[in-house]
Tab-separated table of C-alpha atoms and ligand atoms in Angstrom:
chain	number	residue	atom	x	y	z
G	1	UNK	CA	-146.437	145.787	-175.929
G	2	UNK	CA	-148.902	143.640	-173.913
G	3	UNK	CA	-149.354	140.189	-174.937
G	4	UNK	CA	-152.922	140.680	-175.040
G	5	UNK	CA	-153.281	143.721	-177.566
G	6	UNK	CA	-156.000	143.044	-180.375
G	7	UNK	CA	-157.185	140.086	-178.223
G	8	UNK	CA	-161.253	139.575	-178.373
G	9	UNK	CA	-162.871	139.403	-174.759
G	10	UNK	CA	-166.456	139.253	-173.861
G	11	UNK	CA	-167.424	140.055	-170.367
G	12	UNK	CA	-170.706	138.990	-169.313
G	13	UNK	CA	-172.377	140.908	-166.080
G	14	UNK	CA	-176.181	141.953	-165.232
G	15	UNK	CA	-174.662	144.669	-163.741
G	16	UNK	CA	-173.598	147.226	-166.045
G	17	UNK	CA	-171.053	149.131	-163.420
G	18	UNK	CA	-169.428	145.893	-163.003
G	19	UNK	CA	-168.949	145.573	-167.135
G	20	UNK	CA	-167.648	148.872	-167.206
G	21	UNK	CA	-164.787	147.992	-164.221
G	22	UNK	CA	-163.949	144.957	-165.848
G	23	UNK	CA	-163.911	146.142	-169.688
G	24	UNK	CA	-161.638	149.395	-168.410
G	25	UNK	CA	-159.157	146.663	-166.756
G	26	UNK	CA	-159.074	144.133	-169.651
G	27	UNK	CA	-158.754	147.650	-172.487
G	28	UNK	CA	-155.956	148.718	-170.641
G	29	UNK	CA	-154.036	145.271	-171.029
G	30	UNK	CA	-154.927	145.690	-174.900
G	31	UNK	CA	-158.397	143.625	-174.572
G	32	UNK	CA	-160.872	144.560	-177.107
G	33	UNK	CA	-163.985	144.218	-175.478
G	34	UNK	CA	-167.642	143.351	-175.891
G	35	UNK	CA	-169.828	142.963	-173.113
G	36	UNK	CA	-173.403	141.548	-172.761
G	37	UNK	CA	-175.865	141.799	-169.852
G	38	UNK	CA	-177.099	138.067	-169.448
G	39	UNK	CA	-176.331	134.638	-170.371
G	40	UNK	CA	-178.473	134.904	-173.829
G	41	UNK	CA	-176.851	138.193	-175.311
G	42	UNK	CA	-173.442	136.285	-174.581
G	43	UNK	CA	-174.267	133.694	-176.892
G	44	UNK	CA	-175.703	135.961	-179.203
G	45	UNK	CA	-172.511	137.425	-179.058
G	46	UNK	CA	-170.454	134.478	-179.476
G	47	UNK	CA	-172.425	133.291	-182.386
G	48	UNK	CA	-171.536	136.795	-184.343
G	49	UNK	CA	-168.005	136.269	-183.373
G	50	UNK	CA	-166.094	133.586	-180.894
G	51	UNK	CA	-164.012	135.247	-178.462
G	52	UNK	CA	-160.511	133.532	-176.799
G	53	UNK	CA	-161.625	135.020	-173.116
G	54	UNK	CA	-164.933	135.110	-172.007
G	55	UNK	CA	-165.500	136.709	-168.540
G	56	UNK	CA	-168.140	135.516	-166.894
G	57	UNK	CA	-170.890	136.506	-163.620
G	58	UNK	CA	-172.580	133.917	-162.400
G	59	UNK	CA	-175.736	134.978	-161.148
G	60	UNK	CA	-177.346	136.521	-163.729
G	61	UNK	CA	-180.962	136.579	-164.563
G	62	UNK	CA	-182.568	134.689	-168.025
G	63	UNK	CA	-179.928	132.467	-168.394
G	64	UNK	CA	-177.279	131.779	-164.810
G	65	UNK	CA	-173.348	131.587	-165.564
G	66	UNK	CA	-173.362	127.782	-165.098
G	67	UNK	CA	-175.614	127.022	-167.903
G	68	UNK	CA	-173.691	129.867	-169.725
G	69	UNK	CA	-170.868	127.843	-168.710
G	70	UNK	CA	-172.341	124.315	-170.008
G	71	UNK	CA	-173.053	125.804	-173.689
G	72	UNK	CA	-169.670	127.873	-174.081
G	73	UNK	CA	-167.493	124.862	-173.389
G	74	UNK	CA	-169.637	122.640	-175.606
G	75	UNK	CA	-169.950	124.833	-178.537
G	76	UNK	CA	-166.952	126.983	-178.158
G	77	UNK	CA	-164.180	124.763	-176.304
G	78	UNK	CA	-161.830	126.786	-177.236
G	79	UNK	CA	-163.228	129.784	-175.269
G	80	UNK	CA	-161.041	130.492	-172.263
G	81	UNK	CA	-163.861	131.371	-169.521
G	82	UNK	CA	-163.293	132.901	-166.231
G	83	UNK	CA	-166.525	132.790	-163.732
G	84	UNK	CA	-166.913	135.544	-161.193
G	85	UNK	CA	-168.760	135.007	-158.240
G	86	UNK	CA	-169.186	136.010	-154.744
G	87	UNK	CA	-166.895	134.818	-151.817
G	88	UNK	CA	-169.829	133.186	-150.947
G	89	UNK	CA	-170.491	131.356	-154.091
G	90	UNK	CA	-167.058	129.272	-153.688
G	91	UNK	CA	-168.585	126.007	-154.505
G	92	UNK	CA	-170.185	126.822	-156.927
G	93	UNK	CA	-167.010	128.237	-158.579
G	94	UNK	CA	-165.304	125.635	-157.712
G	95	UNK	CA	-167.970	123.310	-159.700
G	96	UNK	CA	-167.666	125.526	-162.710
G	97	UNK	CA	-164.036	124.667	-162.659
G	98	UNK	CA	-165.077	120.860	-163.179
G	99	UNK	CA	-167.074	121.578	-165.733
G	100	UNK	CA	-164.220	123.528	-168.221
G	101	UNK	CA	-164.038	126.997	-166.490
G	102	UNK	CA	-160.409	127.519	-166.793
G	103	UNK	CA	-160.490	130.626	-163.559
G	104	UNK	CA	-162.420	132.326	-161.142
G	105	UNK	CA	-162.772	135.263	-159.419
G	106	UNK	CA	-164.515	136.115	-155.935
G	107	UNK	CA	-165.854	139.723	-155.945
G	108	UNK	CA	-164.917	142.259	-154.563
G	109	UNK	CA	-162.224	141.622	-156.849
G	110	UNK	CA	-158.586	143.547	-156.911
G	111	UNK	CA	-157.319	144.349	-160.426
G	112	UNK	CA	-154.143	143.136	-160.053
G	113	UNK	CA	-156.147	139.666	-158.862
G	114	UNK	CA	-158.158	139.998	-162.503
G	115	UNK	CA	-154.695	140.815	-164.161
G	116	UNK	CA	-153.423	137.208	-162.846
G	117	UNK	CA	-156.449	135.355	-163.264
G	118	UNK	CA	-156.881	136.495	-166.816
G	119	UNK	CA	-152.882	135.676	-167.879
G	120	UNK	CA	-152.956	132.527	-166.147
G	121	UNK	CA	-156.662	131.552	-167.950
G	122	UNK	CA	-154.590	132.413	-171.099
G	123	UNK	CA	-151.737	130.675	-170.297
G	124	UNK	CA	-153.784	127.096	-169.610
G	125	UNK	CA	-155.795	127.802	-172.965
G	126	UNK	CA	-152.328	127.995	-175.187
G	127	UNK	CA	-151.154	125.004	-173.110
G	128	UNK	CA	-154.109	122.814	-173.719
G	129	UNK	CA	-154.648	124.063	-176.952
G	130	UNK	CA	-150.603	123.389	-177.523
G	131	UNK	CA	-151.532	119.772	-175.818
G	132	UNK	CA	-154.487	119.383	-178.519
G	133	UNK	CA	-152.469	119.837	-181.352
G	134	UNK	CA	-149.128	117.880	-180.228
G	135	UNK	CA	-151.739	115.047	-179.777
G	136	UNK	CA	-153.232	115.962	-183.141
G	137	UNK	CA	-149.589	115.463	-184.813
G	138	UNK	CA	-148.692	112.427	-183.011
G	139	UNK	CA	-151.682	110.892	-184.373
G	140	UNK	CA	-150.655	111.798	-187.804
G	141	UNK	CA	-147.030	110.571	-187.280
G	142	UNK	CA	-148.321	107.140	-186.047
G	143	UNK	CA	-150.895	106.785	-188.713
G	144	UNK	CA	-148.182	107.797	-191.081
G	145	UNK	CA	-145.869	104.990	-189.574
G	146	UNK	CA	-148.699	102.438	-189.381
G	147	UNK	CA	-149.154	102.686	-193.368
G	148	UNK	CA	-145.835	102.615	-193.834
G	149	UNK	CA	-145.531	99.639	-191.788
G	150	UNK	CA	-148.377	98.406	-193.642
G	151	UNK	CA	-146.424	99.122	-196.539
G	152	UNK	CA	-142.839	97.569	-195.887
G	153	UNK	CA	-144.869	94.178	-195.126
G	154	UNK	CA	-146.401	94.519	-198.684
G	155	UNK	CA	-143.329	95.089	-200.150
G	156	UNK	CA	-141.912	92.447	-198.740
G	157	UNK	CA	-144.494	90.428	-199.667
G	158	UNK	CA	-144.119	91.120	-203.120
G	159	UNK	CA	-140.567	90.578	-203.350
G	160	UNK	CA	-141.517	87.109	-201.885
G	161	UNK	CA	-144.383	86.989	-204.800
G	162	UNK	CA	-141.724	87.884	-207.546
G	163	UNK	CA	-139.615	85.715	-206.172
G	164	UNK	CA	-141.714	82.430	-206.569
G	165	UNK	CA	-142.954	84.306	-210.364
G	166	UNK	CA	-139.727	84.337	-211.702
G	167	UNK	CA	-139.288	80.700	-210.044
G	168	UNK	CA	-142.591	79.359	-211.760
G	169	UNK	CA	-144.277	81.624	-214.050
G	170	UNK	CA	-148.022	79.613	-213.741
G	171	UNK	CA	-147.906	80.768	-210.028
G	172	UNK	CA	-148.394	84.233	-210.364
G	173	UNK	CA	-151.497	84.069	-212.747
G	174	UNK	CA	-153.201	81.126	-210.966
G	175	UNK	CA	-152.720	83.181	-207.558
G	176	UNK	CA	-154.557	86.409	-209.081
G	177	UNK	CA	-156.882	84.041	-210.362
G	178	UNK	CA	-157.989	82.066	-207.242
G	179	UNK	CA	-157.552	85.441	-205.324
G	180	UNK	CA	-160.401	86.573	-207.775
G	181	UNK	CA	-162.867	83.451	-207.518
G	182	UNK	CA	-162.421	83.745	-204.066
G	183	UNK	CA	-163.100	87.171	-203.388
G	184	UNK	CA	-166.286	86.812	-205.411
G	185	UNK	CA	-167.513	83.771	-203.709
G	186	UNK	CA	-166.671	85.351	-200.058
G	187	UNK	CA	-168.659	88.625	-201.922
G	188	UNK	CA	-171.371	86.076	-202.592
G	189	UNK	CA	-171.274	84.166	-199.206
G	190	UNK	CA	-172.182	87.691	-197.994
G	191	UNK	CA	-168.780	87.513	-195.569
G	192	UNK	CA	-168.051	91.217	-194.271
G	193	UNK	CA	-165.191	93.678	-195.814
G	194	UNK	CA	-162.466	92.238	-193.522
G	195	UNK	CA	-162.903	88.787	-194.370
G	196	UNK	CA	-162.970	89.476	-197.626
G	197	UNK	CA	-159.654	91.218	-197.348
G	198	UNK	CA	-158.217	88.508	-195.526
G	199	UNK	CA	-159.018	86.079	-198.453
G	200	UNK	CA	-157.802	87.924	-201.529
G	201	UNK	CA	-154.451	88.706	-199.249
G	202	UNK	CA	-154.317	84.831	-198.566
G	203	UNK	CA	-155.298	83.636	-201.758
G	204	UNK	CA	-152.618	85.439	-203.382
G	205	UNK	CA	-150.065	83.844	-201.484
G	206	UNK	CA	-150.977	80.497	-200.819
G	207	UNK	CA	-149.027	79.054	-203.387
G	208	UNK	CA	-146.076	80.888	-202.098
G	209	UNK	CA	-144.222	77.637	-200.375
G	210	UNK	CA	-143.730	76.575	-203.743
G	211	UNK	CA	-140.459	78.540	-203.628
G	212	UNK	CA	-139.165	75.702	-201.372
G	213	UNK	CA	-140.448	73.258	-204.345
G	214	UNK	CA	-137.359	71.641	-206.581
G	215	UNK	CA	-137.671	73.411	-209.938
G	216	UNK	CA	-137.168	70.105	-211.533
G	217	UNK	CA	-140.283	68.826	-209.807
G	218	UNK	CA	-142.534	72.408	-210.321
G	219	UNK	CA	-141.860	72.172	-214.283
G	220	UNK	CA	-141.837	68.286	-214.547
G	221	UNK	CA	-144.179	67.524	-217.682
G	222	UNK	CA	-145.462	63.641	-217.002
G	223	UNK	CA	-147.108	62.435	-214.258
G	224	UNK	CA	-145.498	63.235	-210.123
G	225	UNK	CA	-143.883	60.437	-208.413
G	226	UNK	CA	-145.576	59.300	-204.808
G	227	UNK	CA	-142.421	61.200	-203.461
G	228	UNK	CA	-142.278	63.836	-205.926
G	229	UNK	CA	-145.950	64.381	-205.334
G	230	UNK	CA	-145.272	64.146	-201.445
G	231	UNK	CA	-142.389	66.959	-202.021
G	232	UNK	CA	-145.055	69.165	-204.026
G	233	UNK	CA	-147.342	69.156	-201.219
G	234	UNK	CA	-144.994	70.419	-198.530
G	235	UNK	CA	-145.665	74.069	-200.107
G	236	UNK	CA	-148.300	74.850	-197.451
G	237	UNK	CA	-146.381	74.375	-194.616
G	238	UNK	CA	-142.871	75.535	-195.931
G	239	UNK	CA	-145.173	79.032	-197.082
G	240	UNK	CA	-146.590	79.229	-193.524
G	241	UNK	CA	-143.291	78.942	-192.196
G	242	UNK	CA	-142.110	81.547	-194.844
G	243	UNK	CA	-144.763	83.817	-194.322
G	244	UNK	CA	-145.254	83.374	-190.133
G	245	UNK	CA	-143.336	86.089	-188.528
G	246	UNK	CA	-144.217	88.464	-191.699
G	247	UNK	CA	-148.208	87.710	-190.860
G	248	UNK	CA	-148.623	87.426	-187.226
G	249	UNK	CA	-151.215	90.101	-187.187
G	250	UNK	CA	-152.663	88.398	-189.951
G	251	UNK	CA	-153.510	84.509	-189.203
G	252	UNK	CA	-156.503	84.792	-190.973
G	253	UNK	CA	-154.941	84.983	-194.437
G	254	UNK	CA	-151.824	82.365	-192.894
G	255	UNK	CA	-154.130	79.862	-192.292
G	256	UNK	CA	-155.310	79.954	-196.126
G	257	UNK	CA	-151.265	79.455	-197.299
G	258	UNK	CA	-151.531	76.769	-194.820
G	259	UNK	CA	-155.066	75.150	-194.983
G	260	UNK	CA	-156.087	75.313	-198.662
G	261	UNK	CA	-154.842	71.715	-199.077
G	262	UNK	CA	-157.587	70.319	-196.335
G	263	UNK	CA	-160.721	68.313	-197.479
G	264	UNK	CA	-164.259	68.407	-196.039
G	265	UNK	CA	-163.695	64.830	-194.900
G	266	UNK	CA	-160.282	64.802	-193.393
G	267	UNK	CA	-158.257	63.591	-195.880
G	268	UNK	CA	-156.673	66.641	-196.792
G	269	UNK	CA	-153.191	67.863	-196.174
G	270	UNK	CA	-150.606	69.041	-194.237
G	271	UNK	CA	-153.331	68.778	-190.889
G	272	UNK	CA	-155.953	66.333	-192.169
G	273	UNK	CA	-158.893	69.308	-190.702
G	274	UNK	CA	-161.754	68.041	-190.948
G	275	UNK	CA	-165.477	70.198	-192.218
G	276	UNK	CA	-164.969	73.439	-189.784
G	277	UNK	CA	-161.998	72.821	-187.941
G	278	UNK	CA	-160.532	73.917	-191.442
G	279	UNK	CA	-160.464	78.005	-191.016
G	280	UNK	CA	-163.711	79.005	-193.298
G	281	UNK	CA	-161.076	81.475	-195.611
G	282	UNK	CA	-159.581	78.291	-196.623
G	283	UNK	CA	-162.624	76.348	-197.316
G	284	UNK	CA	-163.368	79.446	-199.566
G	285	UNK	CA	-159.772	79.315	-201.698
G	286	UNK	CA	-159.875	75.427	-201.632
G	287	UNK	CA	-162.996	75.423	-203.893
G	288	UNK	CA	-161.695	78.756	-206.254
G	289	UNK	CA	-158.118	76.811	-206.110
G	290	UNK	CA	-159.517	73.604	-207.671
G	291	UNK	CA	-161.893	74.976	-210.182
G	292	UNK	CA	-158.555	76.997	-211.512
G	293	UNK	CA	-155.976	73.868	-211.419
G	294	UNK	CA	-158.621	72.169	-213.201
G	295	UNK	CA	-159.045	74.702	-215.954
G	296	UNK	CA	-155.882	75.860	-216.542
G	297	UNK	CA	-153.132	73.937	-219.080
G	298	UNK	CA	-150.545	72.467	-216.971
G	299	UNK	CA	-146.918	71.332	-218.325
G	300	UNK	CA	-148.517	67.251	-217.254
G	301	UNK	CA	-152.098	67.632	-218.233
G	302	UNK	CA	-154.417	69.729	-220.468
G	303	UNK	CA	-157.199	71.520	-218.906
G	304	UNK	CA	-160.993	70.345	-217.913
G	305	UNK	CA	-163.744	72.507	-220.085
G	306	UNK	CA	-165.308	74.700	-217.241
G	307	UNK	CA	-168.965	72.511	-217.131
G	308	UNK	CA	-166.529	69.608	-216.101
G	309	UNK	CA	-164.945	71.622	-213.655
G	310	UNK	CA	-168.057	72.775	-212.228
G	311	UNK	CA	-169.184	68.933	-212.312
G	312	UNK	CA	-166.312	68.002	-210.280
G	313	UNK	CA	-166.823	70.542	-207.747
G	314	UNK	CA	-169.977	69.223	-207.515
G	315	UNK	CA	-169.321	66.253	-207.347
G	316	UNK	CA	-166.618	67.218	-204.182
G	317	UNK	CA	-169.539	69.027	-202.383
G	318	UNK	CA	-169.886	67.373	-198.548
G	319	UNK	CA	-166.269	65.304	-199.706
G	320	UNK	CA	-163.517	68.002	-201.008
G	321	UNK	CA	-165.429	70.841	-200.355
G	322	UNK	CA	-168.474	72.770	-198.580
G	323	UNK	CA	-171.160	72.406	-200.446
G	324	UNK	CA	-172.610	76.421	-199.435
G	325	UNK	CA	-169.299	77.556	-201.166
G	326	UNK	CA	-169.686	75.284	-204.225
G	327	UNK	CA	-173.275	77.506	-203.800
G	328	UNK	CA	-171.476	80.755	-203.483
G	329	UNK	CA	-169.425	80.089	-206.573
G	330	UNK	CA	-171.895	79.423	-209.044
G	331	UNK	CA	-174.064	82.427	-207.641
G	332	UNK	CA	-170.749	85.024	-207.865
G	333	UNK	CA	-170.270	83.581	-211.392
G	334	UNK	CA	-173.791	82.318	-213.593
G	335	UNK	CA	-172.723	82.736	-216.307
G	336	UNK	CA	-170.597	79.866	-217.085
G	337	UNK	CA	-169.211	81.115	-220.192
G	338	UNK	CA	-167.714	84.312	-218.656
G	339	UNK	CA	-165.435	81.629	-216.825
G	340	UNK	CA	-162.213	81.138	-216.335
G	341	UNK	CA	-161.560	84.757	-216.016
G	342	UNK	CA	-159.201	85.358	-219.450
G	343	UNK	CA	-156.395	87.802	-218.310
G	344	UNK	CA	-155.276	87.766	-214.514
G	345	UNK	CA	-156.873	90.916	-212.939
G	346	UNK	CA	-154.208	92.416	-210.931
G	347	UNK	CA	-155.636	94.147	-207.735
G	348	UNK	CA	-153.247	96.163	-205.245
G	349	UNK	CA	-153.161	94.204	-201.918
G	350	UNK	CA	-154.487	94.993	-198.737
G	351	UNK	CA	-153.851	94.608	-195.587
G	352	UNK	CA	-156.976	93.112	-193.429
G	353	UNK	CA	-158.272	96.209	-190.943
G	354	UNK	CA	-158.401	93.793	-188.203
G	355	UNK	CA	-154.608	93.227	-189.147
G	356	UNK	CA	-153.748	97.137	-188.910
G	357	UNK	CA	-155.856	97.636	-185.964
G	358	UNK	CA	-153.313	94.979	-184.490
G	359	UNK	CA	-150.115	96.613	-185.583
G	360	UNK	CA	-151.292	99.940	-184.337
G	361	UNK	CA	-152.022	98.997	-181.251
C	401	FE2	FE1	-151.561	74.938	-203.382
């Protein structure tokens, strides 16, 4: 049986003799054919019904085979079309070739010639379309491993996360917390999707170096030593150092776990940044970090109402803090007495798209 029985085939010829050779060739290969006399029939054609072949003259009044040409591969790319022309027309065959013919033929033509022209034609179509769809699947497959990537980190991540929880139980709440004021101040400060991804990811774990923190030190209930308060406030750089080769495509969020300790003036820690040298995601978390140490009960002090909380920041704007973000907290939350959010709001993380755009590459 030929491989071509039931196949759809439109040939395309002014000259109806011509049709009639070709459509008795292609029918006796198994070609079901239609046929149309110029360039505008064929597309009527073709908008009733694609074909896989199209067979194509190209001088043909109304509408040429070139411009024929143009529209087929545009609209119907997966239309196999063969152009035939005169010998004397081989340039122009030849251009129709760039432009997505897949064959020509130079009249007078030999049957056997057609025969070739139209199984090779075929042959490049299943190839390229074979070629679309292994790309097609590839793409899939890496998309599929980038999430899963994506994925792996997050879990790994979170075992980090659980890790410090089950270490210190405050953590965990006060990093879904800060994560939360943040996100609504960078919301606020009218920072774009990516940013804002960047800063819930990195507020959630910017307490994390407190897994390197002595226990007896994390739960001590009276006041910190110089050197026990010195020990506390390694946890930025021991939680870069953690987190490093887990967020290299992610240095946006790193340089919150590492930066969230810097002041507006300098005197902050581990780098002593000063106003924007300090990475503006960790300006952001510094201000939502403070407002929830103050009002939250720890195991050495009991907790500032929220109006003296807001006072302080204030009182911190152009010192501990940027004053804009002090701005962009009160406008994400007015209402004072909706503050500090009751029950940790847990949110599923995400990974920044600037960050998967980097591991995909
Ligand atoms: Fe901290």
């Amino acid at each position: 049986m030929s491989p071509f029985a039931g196949m759809r085939c439109l040939v395309v010829d002014d000259e109806p003799r011509l049709r009639r050779v070709l459509i008795r060739l292609l029918e006796g290969e198994g070609f079901v054919c239609r046929e149309a006399g110029s360039g505008v029939e064929a597309l009527a054609e073709l908008e009733k019904e694609p074909v896989p072949l199209l067979i194509s003259d190209l001088r043909m009044p109304e509408m040429d085979g070139v411009t024929l040409l143009r529209e087929v591969t545009t609209r119907w790319p997966e239309t196999a079309v063969i152009v035939v022309t005169a010998v004397a027309e081989v340039e122009s065959a030849v251009a129709c070739l760039q432009m997505g013919a897949l064959d020509y033929v130079a009249k007078p033509f030999h049957l056997d010639e057609v025969r070739a022209r139209v199984t090779q034609a075929l042959d490049k179509r299943r190839l390229i379309q074979e070629n679309k769809s292994y790309q097609h699947h590839l793409e899939e497959r890496v998309e599929a491993q980038a999430r899963r990537i994506e994925e792996l980190f997050l879990e790994g991540v979170h075992a980090l996360v659980h890790a410090l929880e089950a270490k210190d139980g405050y953590t965990r709440g006060h990093s879904i917390r800060v994560s939360h004021y943040s996100v609504n101040i960078a919301r606020a400060l009218e920072l774009d999707q990516d940013t804002v991804d960047t800063i819930a990811l990195g507020a959630e774990l910017h307490d994390l170096g407190k897994i390197g923190v002595s226990e007896s030190v994390l739960h001590k209930a009276g006041k910190l030593s110089d050197e026990e308060y010195r020990h506390i406030m390694e946890h930025p750089v021991i939680g870069a150092r953690i987190l490093g080769p887990l967020m290299r495509d992610a240095p946006g969020a790193l340089s919150i776990v590492r930066s969230h300790h810097e002041r507006l003036d300098g005197k902050g820690l581990p780098d002593g940044l000063k106003g924007d040298a300090i990475p503006l995601e960790a300006r952001v978390v510094a201000v939502a970090d403070a407002f929830d140490a103050m009002t939250s009960v720890r195991p050495y002090r009991p907790s500032l109402t929220v109006a003296s909380a807001m006072a302080e920041l204030e009182e911190g704007k152009g010192i501990q803090f940027e004053a804009a973000i002090v701005d962009g907290f009160r406008r994400a939350f007015p209402a004072v007495g909706s503050l500090p959010i009751p029950t940790p709001l847990l949110q599923p993380l995400r990974l920044p798209v600037r960050a998967m755009e980097a591991r995909r590459a």
